mmCIF file of C-alpha atoms in Angstrom:
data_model
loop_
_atom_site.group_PDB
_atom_site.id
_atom_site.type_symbol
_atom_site.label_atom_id
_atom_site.label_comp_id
_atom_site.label_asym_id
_atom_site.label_seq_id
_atom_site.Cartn_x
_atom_site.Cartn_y
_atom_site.Cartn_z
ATOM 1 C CA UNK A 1430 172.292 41.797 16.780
ATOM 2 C CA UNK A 1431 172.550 38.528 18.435
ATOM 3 C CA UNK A 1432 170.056 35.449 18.495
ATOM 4 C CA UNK A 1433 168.573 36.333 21.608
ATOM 5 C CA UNK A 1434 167.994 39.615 21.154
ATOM 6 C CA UNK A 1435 166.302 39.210 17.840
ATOM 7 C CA UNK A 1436 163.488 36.742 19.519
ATOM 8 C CA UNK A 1437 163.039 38.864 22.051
ATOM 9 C CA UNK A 1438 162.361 42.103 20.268
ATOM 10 C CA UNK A 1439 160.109 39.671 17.464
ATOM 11 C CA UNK A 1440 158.125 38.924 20.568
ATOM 12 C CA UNK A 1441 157.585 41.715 21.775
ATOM 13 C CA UNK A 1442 156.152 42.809 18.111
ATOM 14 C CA UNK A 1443 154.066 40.063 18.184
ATOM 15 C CA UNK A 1444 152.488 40.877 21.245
ATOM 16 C CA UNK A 1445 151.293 44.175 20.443
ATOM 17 C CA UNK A 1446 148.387 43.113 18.228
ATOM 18 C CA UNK A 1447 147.040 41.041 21.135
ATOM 19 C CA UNK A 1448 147.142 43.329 23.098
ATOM 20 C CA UNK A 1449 143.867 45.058 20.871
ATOM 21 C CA UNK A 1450 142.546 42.098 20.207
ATOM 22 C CA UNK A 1451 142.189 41.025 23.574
ATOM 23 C CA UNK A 1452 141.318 44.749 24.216
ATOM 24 C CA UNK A 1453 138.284 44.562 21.816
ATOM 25 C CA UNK A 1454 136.885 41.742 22.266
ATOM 26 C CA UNK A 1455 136.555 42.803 26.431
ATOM 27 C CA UNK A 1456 133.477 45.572 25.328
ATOM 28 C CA UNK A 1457 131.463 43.719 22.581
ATOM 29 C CA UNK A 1458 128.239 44.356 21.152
ATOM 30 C CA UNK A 1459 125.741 42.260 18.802
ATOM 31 C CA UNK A 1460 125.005 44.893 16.144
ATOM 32 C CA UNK A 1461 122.747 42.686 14.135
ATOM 33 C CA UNK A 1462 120.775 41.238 16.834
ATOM 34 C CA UNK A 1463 120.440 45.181 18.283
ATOM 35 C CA UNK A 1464 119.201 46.150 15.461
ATOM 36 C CA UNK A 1465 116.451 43.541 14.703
ATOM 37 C CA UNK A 1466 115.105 43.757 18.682
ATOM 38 C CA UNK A 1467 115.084 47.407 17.444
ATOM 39 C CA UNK A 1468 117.771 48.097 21.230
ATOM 40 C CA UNK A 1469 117.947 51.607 22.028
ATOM 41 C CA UNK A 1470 120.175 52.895 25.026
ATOM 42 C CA UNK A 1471 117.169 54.932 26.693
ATOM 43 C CA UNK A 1472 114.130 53.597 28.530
ATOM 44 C CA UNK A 1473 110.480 53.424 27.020
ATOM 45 C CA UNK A 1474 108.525 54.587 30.108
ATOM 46 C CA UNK A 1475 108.875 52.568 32.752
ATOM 47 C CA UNK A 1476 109.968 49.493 30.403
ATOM 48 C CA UNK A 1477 114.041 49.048 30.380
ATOM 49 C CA UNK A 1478 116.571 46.772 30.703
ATOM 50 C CA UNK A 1479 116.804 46.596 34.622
ATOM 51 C CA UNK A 1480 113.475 45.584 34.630
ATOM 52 C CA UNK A 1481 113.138 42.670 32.224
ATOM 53 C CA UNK A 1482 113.576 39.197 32.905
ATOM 54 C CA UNK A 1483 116.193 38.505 30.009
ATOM 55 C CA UNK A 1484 118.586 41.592 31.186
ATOM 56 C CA UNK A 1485 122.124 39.953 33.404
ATOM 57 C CA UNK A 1486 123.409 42.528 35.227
ATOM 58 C CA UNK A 1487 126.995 43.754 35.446
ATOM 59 C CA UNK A 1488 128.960 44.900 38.456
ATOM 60 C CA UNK A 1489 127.001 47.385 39.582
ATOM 61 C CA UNK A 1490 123.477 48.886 39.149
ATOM 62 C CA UNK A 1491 124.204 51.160 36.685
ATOM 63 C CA UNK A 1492 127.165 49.251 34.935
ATOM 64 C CA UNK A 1493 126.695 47.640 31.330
ATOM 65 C CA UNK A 1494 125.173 43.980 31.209
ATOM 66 C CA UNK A 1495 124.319 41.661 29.266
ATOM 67 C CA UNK A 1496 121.073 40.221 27.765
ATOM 68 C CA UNK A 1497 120.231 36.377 27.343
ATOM 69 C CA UNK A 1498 118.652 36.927 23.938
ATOM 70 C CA UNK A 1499 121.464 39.069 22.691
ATOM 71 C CA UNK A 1500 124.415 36.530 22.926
ATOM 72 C CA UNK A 1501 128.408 38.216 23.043
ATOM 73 C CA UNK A 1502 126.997 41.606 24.061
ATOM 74 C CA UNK A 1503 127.672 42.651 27.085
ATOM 75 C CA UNK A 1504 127.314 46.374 26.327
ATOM 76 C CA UNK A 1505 123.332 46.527 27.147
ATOM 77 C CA UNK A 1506 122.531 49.938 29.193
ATOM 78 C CA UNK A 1507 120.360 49.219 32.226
ATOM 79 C CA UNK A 1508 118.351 51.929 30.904
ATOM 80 C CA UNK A 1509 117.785 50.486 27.732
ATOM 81 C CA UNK A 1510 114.866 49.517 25.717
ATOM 82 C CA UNK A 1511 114.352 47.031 23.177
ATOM 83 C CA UNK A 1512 111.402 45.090 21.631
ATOM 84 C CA UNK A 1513 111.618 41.539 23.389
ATOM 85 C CA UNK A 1514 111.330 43.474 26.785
ATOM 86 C CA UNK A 1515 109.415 41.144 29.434
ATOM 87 C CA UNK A 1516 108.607 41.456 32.641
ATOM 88 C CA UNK A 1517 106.804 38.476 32.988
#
């Protein structure tokens, strides 16, 4: 195996685990600040996600956003719910 060949199977190795990496940190979620504003992915009534004032949408209406007091997670459901909702 020549020189070359070598460093350019090694970096193709390499490469592989950041691929996933870069793969999971695209869809992340903030699983301890979920579960203290007790987030759930379905509305409470008429209260959800798509109606408070801390919800950031995503690319569409019905696409997963974010939420300003849930920082890194951009997973939140437009239909969701949590305890910090505000409208005001």
């Amino acid at each position: 195996m020549t020189r070359r060949r070598m460093l350019t199977l090694s970096g193709a190795v390499l490469s592989v685990p950041l691929v996933f990496v870069a793969r999971s940190a695209c869809a992340s979620t903030n699983a301890a600040q979920r579960a203290a504003l007790k987030y759930q992915p379905t509305p409470n009534g008429i209260s959800q996600c798509a109606n408070c004032l801390e919800f950031l949408p995503g690319a569409s209406d019905t696409a997963p956003g974010g939420c300003r007091l849930m920082p890194g997670d951009d997973e939140i459901s437009p239909a969701g719910y949590c305890t910090a909702w505000n409208t005001m």
